JSON list of C-alpha atoms and ligand atoms in Angstrom, two decimals:
[
{"chain": "A", "resi": 85, "resn": "MET", "atom": "CA", "xyz": [0.05, 0.00, -0.29]},
{"chain": "A", "resi": 86, "resn": "LYS", "atom": "CA", "xyz": [1.38, 3.30, -0.52]},
{"chain": "A", "resi": 87, "resn": "ARG", "atom": "CA", "xyz": [0.15, 6.13, 0.91]},
{"chain": "A", "resi": 88, "resn": "VAL", "atom": "CA", "xyz": [0.03, 9.99, -0.60]},
{"chain": "A", "resi": 89, "resn": "VAL", "atom": "CA", "xyz": [-1.36, 13.19, 0.67]},
{"chain": "A", "resi": 90, "resn": "MET", "atom": "CA", "xyz": [-1.66, 16.64, -1.70]},
{"chain": "A", "resi": 91, "resn": "VAL", "atom": "CA", "xyz": [-0.80, 19.66, 0.73]},
{"chain": "A", "resi": 92, "resn": "CYS", "atom": "CA", "xyz": [-1.26, 22.97, 0.08]},
{"chain": "A", "resi": 93, "resn": "LEU", "atom": "CA", "xyz": [-2.27, 26.10, 2.24]},
{"chain": "A", "resi": 94, "resn": "GLY", "atom": "CA", "xyz": [-5.51, 25.97, 2.66]},
{"chain": "A", "resi": 95, "resn": "ASN", "atom": "CA", "xyz": [-6.61, 22.33, 2.11]},
{"chain": "A", "resi": 96, "resn": "ILE", "atom": "CA", "xyz": [-9.93, 23.85, 0.61]},
{"chain": "A", "resi": 97, "resn": "CYS", "atom": "CA", "xyz": [-8.57, 24.57, -3.12]},
{"chain": "A", "resi": 98, "resn": "ARG", "atom": "CA", "xyz": [-5.97, 23.05, -4.69]},
{"chain": "A", "resi": 99, "resn": "SER", "atom": "CA", "xyz": [-5.33, 19.63, -2.92]},
{"chain": "A", "resi": 100, "resn": "PRO", "atom": "CA", "xyz": [-8.40, 18.39, -2.61]},
{"chain": "A", "resi": 101, "resn": "MET", "atom": "CA", "xyz": [-8.47, 18.54, -5.22]},
{"chain": "A", "resi": 102, "resn": "ALA", "atom": "CA", "xyz": [-5.45, 17.02, -6.77]},
{"chain": "A", "resi": 103, "resn": "GLU", "atom": "CA", "xyz": [-7.45, 14.41, -4.23]},
{"chain": "A", "resi": 104, "resn": "PHE", "atom": "CA", "xyz": [-10.53, 13.49, -6.02]},
{"chain": "A", "resi": 105, "resn": "VAL", "atom": "CA", "xyz": [-8.53, 13.84, -9.03]},
{"chain": "A", "resi": 106, "resn": "MET", "atom": "CA", "xyz": [-5.95, 11.15, -8.55]},
{"chain": "A", "resi": 107, "resn": "LYS", "atom": "CA", "xyz": [-8.73, 9.27, -6.64]},
{"chain": "A", "resi": 108, "resn": "ASP", "atom": "CA", "xyz": [-10.73, 9.53, -9.32]},
{"chain": "A", "resi": 109, "resn": "LEU", "atom": "CA", "xyz": [-7.82, 8.42, -11.63]},
{"chain": "A", "resi": 110, "resn": "ALA", "atom": "CA", "xyz": [-6.69, 5.78, -9.63]},
{"chain": "A", "resi": 111, "resn": "LYS", "atom": "CA", "xyz": [-9.75, 4.07, -8.95]},
{"chain": "A", "resi": 112, "resn": "ASP", "atom": "CA", "xyz": [-9.11, 1.40, -10.32]},
{"chain": "A", "resi": 113, "resn": "ARG", "atom": "CA", "xyz": [-5.64, 0.55, -8.59]},
{"chain": "A", "resi": 114, "resn": "ASP", "atom": "CA", "xyz": [-6.38, -1.00, -4.44]},
{"chain": "A", "resi": 115, "resn": "ASP", "atom": "CA", "xyz": [-2.62, 0.03, -4.20]},
{"chain": "A", "resi": 116, "resn": "LEU", "atom": "CA", "xyz": [-3.29, 3.82, -3.47]},
{"chain": "A", "resi": 117, "resn": "VAL", "atom": "CA", "xyz": [-4.49, 5.67, -0.44]},
{"chain": "A", "resi": 118, "resn": "ILE", "atom": "CA", "xyz": [-4.79, 9.67, -1.34]},
{"chain": "A", "resi": 119, "resn": "GLU", "atom": "CA", "xyz": [-5.31, 12.38, 1.35]},
{"chain": "A", "resi": 120, "resn": "SER", "atom": "CA", "xyz": [-4.79, 16.35, 1.64]},
{"chain": "A", "resi": 121, "resn": "ARG", "atom": "CA", "xyz": [-4.16, 18.02, 3.56]},
{"chain": "A", "resi": 122, "resn": "ALA", "atom": "CA", "xyz": [-3.34, 22.58, 4.75]},
{"chain": "A", "resi": 123, "resn": "THR", "atom": "CA", "xyz": [0.31, 23.50, 5.76]},
{"chain": "A", "resi": 124, "resn": "SER", "atom": "CA", "xyz": [-2.25, 26.55, 7.33]},
{"chain": "A", "resi": 125, "resn": "SER", "atom": "CA", "xyz": [-4.18, 26.07, 10.64]},
{"chain": "A", "resi": 126, "resn": "TRP", "atom": "CA", "xyz": [-6.30, 29.38, 9.11]},
{"chain": "A", "resi": 127, "resn": "GLU", "atom": "CA", "xyz": [-9.28, 27.19, 7.08]},
{"chain": "A", "resi": 128, "resn": "HIS", "atom": "CA", "xyz": [-8.88, 24.57, 9.56]},
{"chain": "A", "resi": 129, "resn": "GLY", "atom": "CA", "xyz": [-12.99, 22.68, 9.54]},
{"chain": "A", "resi": 130, "resn": "ASN", "atom": "CA", "xyz": [-13.83, 24.62, 6.50]},
{"chain": "A", "resi": 131, "resn": "PRO", "atom": "CA", "xyz": [-15.34, 22.76, 3.40]},
{"chain": "A", "resi": 132, "resn": "ILE", "atom": "CA", "xyz": [-13.83, 22.25, 0.14]},
{"chain": "A", "resi": 133, "resn": "HIS", "atom": "CA", "xyz": [-14.51, 25.93, -1.80]},
{"chain": "A", "resi": 134, "resn": "ARG", "atom": "CA", "xyz": [-16.84, 26.28, -3.70]},
{"chain": "A", "resi": 135, "resn": "GLY", "atom": "CA", "xyz": [-14.92, 27.05, -6.77]},
{"chain": "A", "resi": 136, "resn": "THR", "atom": "CA", "xyz": [-13.21, 23.22, -6.70]},
{"chain": "A", "resi": 137, "resn": "GLN", "atom": "CA", "xyz": [-17.38, 21.89, -5.74]},
{"chain": "A", "resi": 138, "resn": "ALA", "atom": "CA", "xyz": [-17.97, 23.12, -8.95]},
{"chain": "A", "resi": 139, "resn": "ILE", "atom": "CA", "xyz": [-14.76, 22.11, -10.79]},
{"chain": "A", "resi": 140, "resn": "LEU", "atom": "CA", "xyz": [-15.55, 18.29, -9.31]},
{"chain": "A", "resi": 141, "resn": "ASN", "atom": "CA", "xyz": [-19.26, 18.41, -10.00]},
{"chain": "A", "resi": 142, "resn": "GLN", "atom": "CA", "xyz": [-18.78, 19.95, -13.84]},
{"chain": "A", "resi": 143, "resn": "TYR", "atom": "CA", "xyz": [-16.09, 17.26, -14.65]},
{"chain": "A", "resi": 144, "resn": "HIS", "atom": "CA", "xyz": [-18.52, 14.00, -13.23]},
{"chain": "A", "resi": 145, "resn": "ILE", "atom": "CA", "xyz": [-15.75, 13.76, -10.38]},
{"chain": "A", "resi": 146, "resn": "PRO", "atom": "CA", "xyz": [-16.54, 12.48, -7.03]},
{"chain": "A", "resi": 147, "resn": "TYR", "atom": "CA", "xyz": [-15.87, 14.04, -3.82]},
{"chain": "A", "resi": 148, "resn": "SER", "atom": "CA", "xyz": [-16.78, 13.90, -0.32]},
{"chain": "A", "resi": 149, "resn": "ALA", "atom": "CA", "xyz": [-19.02, 16.45, 0.55]},
{"chain": "A", "resi": 150, "resn": "SER", "atom": "CA", "xyz": [-17.39, 15.72, 4.19]},
{"chain": "A", "resi": 151, "resn": "LYS", "atom": "CA", "xyz": [-13.98, 16.89, 3.62]},
{"chain": "A", "resi": 152, "resn": "THR", "atom": "CA", "xyz": [-13.12, 19.76, 6.04]},
{"chain": "A", "resi": 153, "resn": "SER", "atom": "CA", "xyz": [-9.65, 21.20, 6.10]},
{"chain": "A", "resi": 154, "resn": "GLN", "atom": "CA", "xyz": [-6.74, 19.54, 8.24]},
{"chain": "A", "resi": 155, "resn": "GLN", "atom": "CA", "xyz": [-3.11, 21.23, 8.96]},
{"chain": "A", "resi": 156, "resn": "ILE", "atom": "CA", "xyz": [-1.03, 18.74, 8.08]},
{"chain": "A", "resi": 157, "resn": "LYS", "atom": "CA", "xyz": [1.52, 17.19, 11.10]},
{"chain": "A", "resi": 158, "resn": "GLU", "atom": "CA", "xyz": [4.73, 15.81, 12.24]},
{"chain": "A", "resi": 159, "resn": "GLN", "atom": "CA", "xyz": [3.21, 12.74, 12.08]},
{"chain": "A", "resi": 160, "resn": "ASP", "atom": "CA", "xyz": [2.15, 12.42, 9.18]},
{"chain": "A", "resi": 161, "resn": "LEU", "atom": "CA", "xyz": [5.51, 12.83, 7.31]},
{"chain": "A", "resi": 162, "resn": "ALA", "atom": "CA", "xyz": [6.37, 9.57, 9.08]},
{"chain": "A", "resi": 163, "resn": "ASP", "atom": "CA", "xyz": [3.68, 8.36, 8.32]},
{"chain": "A", "resi": 164, "resn": "TYR", "atom": "CA", "xyz": [3.00, 8.91, 4.84]},
{"chain": "A", "resi": 165, "resn": "ASP", "atom": "CA", "xyz": [5.16, 7.20, 2.13]},
{"chain": "A", "resi": 166, "resn": "VAL", "atom": "CA", "xyz": [4.53, 10.38, -1.10]},
{"chain": "A", "resi": 167, "resn": "ILE", "atom": "CA", "xyz": [3.41, 14.20, -0.25]},
{"chain": "A", "resi": 168, "resn": "PHE", "atom": "CA", "xyz": [2.94, 16.34, -2.99]},
{"chain": "A", "resi": 169, "resn": "ALA", "atom": "CA", "xyz": [3.38, 20.05, -1.96]},
{"chain": "A", "resi": 170, "resn": "MET", "atom": "CA", "xyz": [0.73, 22.06, -4.84]},
{"chain": "A", "resi": 171, "resn": "ASP", "atom": "CA", "xyz": [3.28, 24.93, -4.63]},
{"chain": "A", "resi": 172, "resn": "GLU", "atom": "CA", "xyz": [7.35, 26.40, -4.28]},
{"chain": "A", "resi": 173, "resn": "SER", "atom": "CA", "xyz": [5.83, 27.75, -0.91]},
{"chain": "A", "resi": 174, "resn": "ASN", "atom": "CA", "xyz": [3.88, 24.87, 0.57]},
{"chain": "A", "resi": 175, "resn": "LEU", "atom": "CA", "xyz": [7.15, 23.05, -0.48]},
{"chain": "A", "resi": 176, "resn": "LYS", "atom": "CA", "xyz": [8.93, 25.28, 1.65]},
{"chain": "A", "resi": 177, "resn": "ASP", "atom": "CA", "xyz": [7.00, 25.27, 4.59]},
{"chain": "A", "resi": 178, "resn": "LEU", "atom": "CA", "xyz": [7.00, 20.80, 4.57]},
{"chain": "A", "resi": 179, "resn": "LEU", "atom": "CA", "xyz": [11.05, 20.97, 3.96]},
{"chain": "A", "resi": 180, "resn": "ALA", "atom": "CA", "xyz": [10.80, 22.88, 7.24]},
{"chain": "A", "resi": 181, "resn": "LEU", "atom": "CA", "xyz": [8.17, 20.66, 9.07]},
{"chain": "A", "resi": 182, "resn": "SER", "atom": "CA", "xyz": [10.88, 17.47, 7.95]},
{"chain": "A", "resi": 183, "resn": "LYS", "atom": "CA", "xyz": [14.19, 19.42, 9.20]},
{"chain": "A", "resi": 184, "resn": "GLY", "atom": "CA", "xyz": [15.53, 16.63, 6.99]},
{"chain": "A", "resi": 185, "resn": "ARG", "atom": "CA", "xyz": [13.52, 13.61, 7.72]},
{"chain": "A", "resi": 186, "resn": "TYR", "atom": "CA", "xyz": [11.89, 12.79, 5.09]},
{"chain": "A", "resi": 187, "resn": "ASP", "atom": "CA", "xyz": [12.72, 15.10, 2.07]},
{"chain": "A", "resi": 188, "resn": "ASP", "atom": "CA", "xyz": [12.96, 12.29, 0.30]},
{"chain": "A", "resi": 189, "resn": "LYS", "atom": "CA", "xyz": [9.07, 11.66, 0.24]},
{"chain": "A", "resi": 190, "resn": "ILE", "atom": "CA", "xyz": [8.50, 15.77, -1.17]},
{"chain": "A", "resi": 191, "resn": "HIS", "atom": "CA", "xyz": [8.07, 16.41, -4.25]},
{"chain": "A", "resi": 192, "resn": "LEU", "atom": "CA", "xyz": [6.67, 19.39, -5.55]},
{"chain": "A", "resi": 193, "resn": "PHE", "atom": "CA", "xyz": [3.08, 18.48, -7.23]},
{"chain": "A", "resi": 194, "resn": "ILE", "atom": "CA", "xyz": [3.83, 19.93, -11.14]},
{"chain": "A", "resi": 195, "resn": "GLU", "atom": "CA", "xyz": [6.53, 22.49, -12.93]},
{"chain": "A", "resi": 196, "resn": "GLY", "atom": "CA", "xyz": [6.24, 26.28, -11.86]},
{"chain": "A", "resi": 197, "resn": "GLY", "atom": "CA", "xyz": [3.49, 24.73, -8.83]},
{"chain": "A", "resi": 198, "resn": "ILE", "atom": "CA", "xyz": [-0.15, 25.31, -8.73]},
{"chain": "A", "resi": 199, "resn": "PRO", "atom": "CA", "xyz": [-1.29, 29.29, -8.99]},
{"chain": "A", "resi": 200, "resn": "ASP", "atom": "CA", "xyz": [-3.74, 29.72, -5.94]},
{"chain": "A", "resi": 201, "resn": "PRO", "atom": "CA", "xyz": [-6.89, 30.50, -7.78]},
{"chain": "A", "resi": 202, "resn": "TRP", "atom": "CA", "xyz": [-7.67, 31.96, -3.90]},
{"chain": "A", "resi": 203, "resn": "TYR", "atom": "CA", "xyz": [-6.07, 35.06, -5.52]},
{"chain": "A", "resi": 204, "resn": "THR", "atom": "CA", "xyz": [-6.39, 34.09, -8.89]},
{"chain": "A", "resi": 205, "resn": "GLY", "atom": "CA", "xyz": [-10.19, 33.32, -9.64]},
{"chain": "A", "resi": 206, "resn": "ASP", "atom": "CA", "xyz": [-9.36, 30.94, -12.27]},
{"chain": "A", "resi": 207, "resn": "PHE", "atom": "CA", "xyz": [-10.77, 26.92, -11.56]},
{"chain": "A", "resi": 208, "resn": "GLU", "atom": "CA", "xyz": [-10.27, 25.92, -14.35]},
{"chain": "A", "resi": 209, "resn": "GLU", "atom": "CA", "xyz": [-6.86, 26.66, -14.93]},
{"chain": "A", "resi": 210, "resn": "THR", "atom": "CA", "xyz": [-6.65, 24.80, -11.91]},
{"chain": "A", "resi": 211, "resn": "TYR", "atom": "CA", "xyz": [-8.20, 21.93, -12.95]},
{"chain": "A", "resi": 212, "resn": "ARG", "atom": "CA", "xyz": [-6.01, 21.96, -15.16]},
{"chain": "A", "resi": 213, "resn": "LEU", "atom": "CA", "xyz": [-2.26, 21.84, -14.01]},
{"chain": "A", "resi": 214, "resn": "VAL", "atom": "CA", "xyz": [-3.80, 19.69, -11.32]},
{"chain": "A", "resi": 215, "resn": "LYS", "atom": "CA", "xyz": [-5.24, 17.13, -13.91]},
{"chain": "A", "resi": 216, "resn": "GLN", "atom": "CA", "xyz": [-1.44, 16.59, -16.19]},
{"chain": "A", "resi": 217, "resn": "ALA", "atom": "CA", "xyz": [0.41, 15.80, -12.57]},
{"chain": "A", "resi": 218, "resn": "CYS", "atom": "CA", "xyz": [-1.88, 13.35, -11.20]},
{"chain": "A", "resi": 219, "resn": "GLU", "atom": "CA", "xyz": [-2.00, 11.74, -15.05]},
{"chain": "A", "resi": 220, "resn": "SER", "atom": "CA", "xyz": [1.85, 12.32, -15.63]},
{"chain": "A", "resi": 221, "resn": "TRP", "atom": "CA", "xyz": [2.31, 11.33, -11.12]},
{"chain": "A", "resi": 222, "resn": "LEU", "atom": "CA", "xyz": [0.07, 8.50, -11.45]},
{"chain": "A", "resi": 223, "resn": "LYS", "atom": "CA", "xyz": [2.41, 6.69, -13.88]},
{"chain": "A", "resi": 224, "resn": "LYS", "atom": "CA", "xyz": [5.18, 6.55, -11.53]},
{"chain": "A", "resi": 225, "resn": "LEU", "atom": "CA", "xyz": [2.81, 5.68, -8.05]},
{"chain": "B", "resi": 530, "resn": "4NP", "atom": "P1", "xyz": [-5.55, 25.88, -0.77]},
{"chain": "B", "resi": 530, "resn": "4NP", "atom": "O1", "xyz": [-6.27, 27.75, -0.93]},
{"chain": "B", "resi": 530, "resn": "4NP", "atom": "O2", "xyz": [-4.40, 26.58, -0.18]},
{"chain": "B", "resi": 530, "resn": "4NP", "atom": "O3", "xyz": [-4.78, 25.61, -2.81]},
{"chain": "B", "resi": 530, "resn": "4NP", "atom": "O4", "xyz": [-6.30, 25.99, -0.11]},
{"chain": "B", "resi": 530, "resn": "4NP", "atom": "C1", "xyz": [-6.42, 28.89, 0.38]},
{"chain": "B", "resi": 530, "resn": "4NP", "atom": "C2", "xyz": [-7.21, 28.87, 0.79]},
{"chain": "B", "resi": 530, "resn": "4NP", "atom": "C3", "xyz": [-8.09, 29.89, 1.82]},
{"chain": "B", "resi": 530, "resn": "4NP", "atom": "C4", "xyz": [-5.76, 30.66, 1.88]},
{"chain": "B", "resi": 530, "resn": "4NP", "atom": "C5", "xyz": [-5.90, 30.88, 0.85]},
{"chain": "B", "resi": 530, "resn": "4NP", "atom": "C6", "xyz": [-4.92, 29.76, -0.49]},
{"chain": "B", "resi": 530, "resn": "4NP", "atom": "N1", "xyz": [-6.21, 31.14, 2.43]},
{"chain": "B", "resi": 530, "resn": "4NP", "atom": "O5", "xyz": [-6.27, 32.66, 2.61]},
{"chain": "B", "resi": 530, "resn": "4NP", "atom": "O6", "xyz": [-7.65, 31.33, 3.55]}
]
Protein backbone atom coordinates (compact mmCIF):
# COMPACT_ATOMS: atom_id res chain seq x y z
CA MET A 1 0.00 0.00 0.00
CA LYS A 2 1.32 3.45 -0.93
CA ARG A 3 0.06 6.41 1.08
CA VAL A 4 -0.07 9.72 -0.81
CA VAL A 5 -0.92 13.18 0.56
CA MET A 6 -1.62 16.36 -1.41
CA VAL A 7 -0.64 19.55 0.43
CA CYS A 8 -1.50 23.22 -0.17
CA LEU A 9 -1.84 26.32 2.01
CA GLY A 10 -5.52 26.06 3.00
CA ASN A 11 -6.61 22.50 2.06
CA ILE A 12 -9.82 23.90 0.61
CA CYS A 13 -8.94 24.67 -3.06
CA ARG A 14 -5.96 22.93 -4.70
CA SER A 15 -5.10 19.93 -2.52
CA PRO A 16 -8.67 18.62 -2.21
CA MET A 17 -9.03 19.00 -5.99
CA ALA A 18 -5.80 17.01 -6.43
CA GLU A 19 -6.98 14.41 -3.88
CA PHE A 20 -10.26 13.70 -5.65
CA VAL A 21 -8.93 13.96 -9.22
CA MET A 22 -6.16 11.47 -8.32
CA LYS A 23 -8.67 9.18 -6.56
CA ASP A 24 -10.85 9.25 -9.69
CA LEU A 25 -7.94 8.54 -12.05
CA ALA A 26 -6.75 5.73 -9.73
CA LYS A 27 -10.19 4.23 -9.06
CA ASP A 28 -9.11 0.86 -10.51
CA ARG A 29 -6.10 0.64 -8.18
CA ASP A 30 -6.39 -0.82 -4.71
CA ASP A 31 -2.78 -0.14 -3.71
CA LEU A 32 -3.10 3.63 -3.17
CA VAL A 33 -4.42 5.70 -0.26
CA ILE A 34 -4.82 9.37 -1.21
CA GLU A 35 -5.59 12.24 1.17
CA SER A 36 -4.93 15.98 1.48
CA ARG A 37 -3.76 18.46 4.10
CA ALA A 38 -2.93 22.16 4.64
CA THR A 39 0.37 23.71 5.65
CA SER A 40 -1.60 26.31 7.64
CA SER A 41 -4.38 26.07 10.22
CA TRP A 42 -6.21 29.04 8.62
CA GLU A 43 -9.08 27.05 7.15
CA HIS A 44 -9.17 24.31 9.82
CA GLY A 45 -12.55 22.58 9.83
CA ASN A 46 -13.81 24.40 6.73
CA PRO A 47 -15.30 22.56 3.75
CA ILE A 48 -13.95 22.36 0.21
CA HIS A 49 -14.15 25.78 -1.51
CA ARG A 50 -17.22 26.14 -3.71
CA GLY A 51 -14.98 26.87 -6.73
CA THR A 52 -13.31 23.47 -6.33
CA GLN A 53 -16.67 21.79 -5.67
CA ALA A 54 -18.04 23.37 -8.89
CA ILE A 55 -15.12 22.00 -10.93
CA LEU A 56 -15.45 18.52 -9.42
CA ASN A 57 -19.18 18.56 -10.19
CA GLN A 58 -18.58 19.89 -13.72
CA TYR A 59 -16.16 17.05 -14.54
CA HIS A 60 -18.24 14.40 -12.73
CA ILE A 61 -15.50 13.65 -10.24
CA PRO A 62 -16.84 12.15 -7.01
CA TYR A 63 -15.79 13.79 -3.75
CA SER A 64 -16.67 13.69 -0.10
CA ALA A 65 -18.83 16.71 0.77
CA SER A 66 -17.94 16.17 4.44
CA LYS A 67 -14.20 16.64 3.84
CA THR A 68 -12.85 19.54 5.93
CA SER A 69 -9.47 21.27 6.11
CA GLN A 70 -6.82 19.69 8.31
CA GLN A 71 -3.30 20.95 8.95
CA ILE A 72 -0.42 18.56 8.25
CA LYS A 73 1.51 17.37 11.32
CA GLU A 74 5.04 16.01 11.76
CA GLN A 75 3.56 12.55 12.28
CA ASP A 76 1.93 12.72 8.82
CA LEU A 77 5.37 13.14 7.26
CA ALA A 78 6.40 9.88 8.89
CA ASP A 79 3.15 8.09 8.00
CA TYR A 80 2.78 9.06 4.33
CA ASP A 81 5.04 7.60 1.63
CA VAL A 82 4.65 10.36 -0.97
CA ILE A 83 4.00 14.00 -0.09
CA PHE A 84 3.08 16.46 -2.86
CA ALA A 85 3.48 20.23 -2.43
CA MET A 86 1.12 22.19 -4.67
CA ASP A 87 3.57 25.12 -4.99
CA GLU A 88 7.07 26.30 -4.05
CA SER A 89 5.85 27.99 -0.88
CA ASN A 90 4.14 24.77 0.29
CA LEU A 91 7.37 22.90 -0.57
CA LYS A 92 9.41 25.28 1.58
CA ASP A 93 6.99 24.90 4.51
CA LEU A 94 7.00 21.09 4.23
CA LEU A 95 10.79 20.96 4.13
CA ALA A 96 10.89 23.18 7.24
CA LEU A 97 8.53 20.75 9.04
CA SER A 98 10.61 17.79 7.83
CA LYS A 99 13.92 19.16 9.17
CA GLY A 100 15.78 16.84 6.81
CA ARG A 101 14.09 13.66 8.06
CA TYR A 102 11.55 13.07 5.31
CA ASP A 103 12.86 15.26 2.47
CA ASP A 104 13.10 12.33 0.04
CA LYS A 105 9.30 11.81 0.24
CA ILE A 106 8.46 15.45 -0.52
CA HIS A 107 7.95 16.51 -4.15
CA LEU A 108 6.78 19.61 -5.98
CA PHE A 109 3.56 18.43 -7.67
CA ILE A 110 4.25 20.22 -10.95
CA GLU A 111 7.13 22.31 -12.25
CA GLY A 112 6.38 25.97 -11.49
CA GLY A 113 3.66 24.99 -9.00
CA ILE A 114 -0.12 25.33 -9.20
CA PRO A 115 -1.20 28.98 -8.94
CA ASP A 116 -3.56 29.51 -6.00
CA PRO A 117 -7.16 29.97 -7.22
CA TRP A 118 -7.95 31.60 -3.86
CA TYR A 119 -6.10 34.57 -5.37
CA THR A 120 -6.45 34.01 -9.16
CA GLY A 121 -10.11 32.90 -9.14
CA ASP A 122 -9.20 30.61 -12.06
CA PHE A 123 -10.34 27.16 -10.96
CA GLU A 124 -10.28 25.92 -14.58
CA GLU A 125 -6.53 26.58 -14.73
CA THR A 126 -6.18 24.78 -11.39
CA TYR A 127 -8.04 21.78 -12.77
CA ARG A 128 -6.01 21.66 -15.99
CA LEU A 129 -2.72 21.65 -14.08
CA VAL A 130 -3.95 19.28 -11.35
CA LYS A 131 -5.13 16.76 -13.96
CA GLN A 132 -1.87 17.02 -15.90
CA ALA A 133 0.20 16.46 -12.75
CA CYS A 134 -2.00 13.58 -11.52
CA GLU A 135 -1.74 11.77 -14.86
CA SER A 136 2.00 12.23 -14.96
CA TRP A 137 2.62 11.09 -11.33
CA LEU A 138 0.17 8.22 -11.39
CA LYS A 139 2.41 6.30 -13.80
CA LYS A 140 5.24 6.54 -11.26
CA LEU A 141 3.24 5.65 -8.14
P1 LIG B 1 -5.55 26.53 -1.15
O1 LIG B 1 -6.11 28.02 -1.27
O2 LIG B 1 -4.21 26.63 -0.47
O3 LIG B 1 -5.43 26.06 -2.56
O4 LIG B 1 -6.57 25.75 -0.33
C1 LIG B 1 -6.21 28.91 -0.18
C2 LIG B 1 -7.25 28.81 0.70
C3 LIG B 1 -7.38 29.71 1.73
C4 LIG B 1 -6.42 30.72 1.89
C5 LIG B 1 -5.37 30.82 1.01
C6 LIG B 1 -5.26 29.91 -0.02
N1 LIG B 1 -6.57 31.66 2.93
O5 LIG B 1 -5.84 32.67 2.92
O6 LIG B 1 -7.38 31.45 3.85
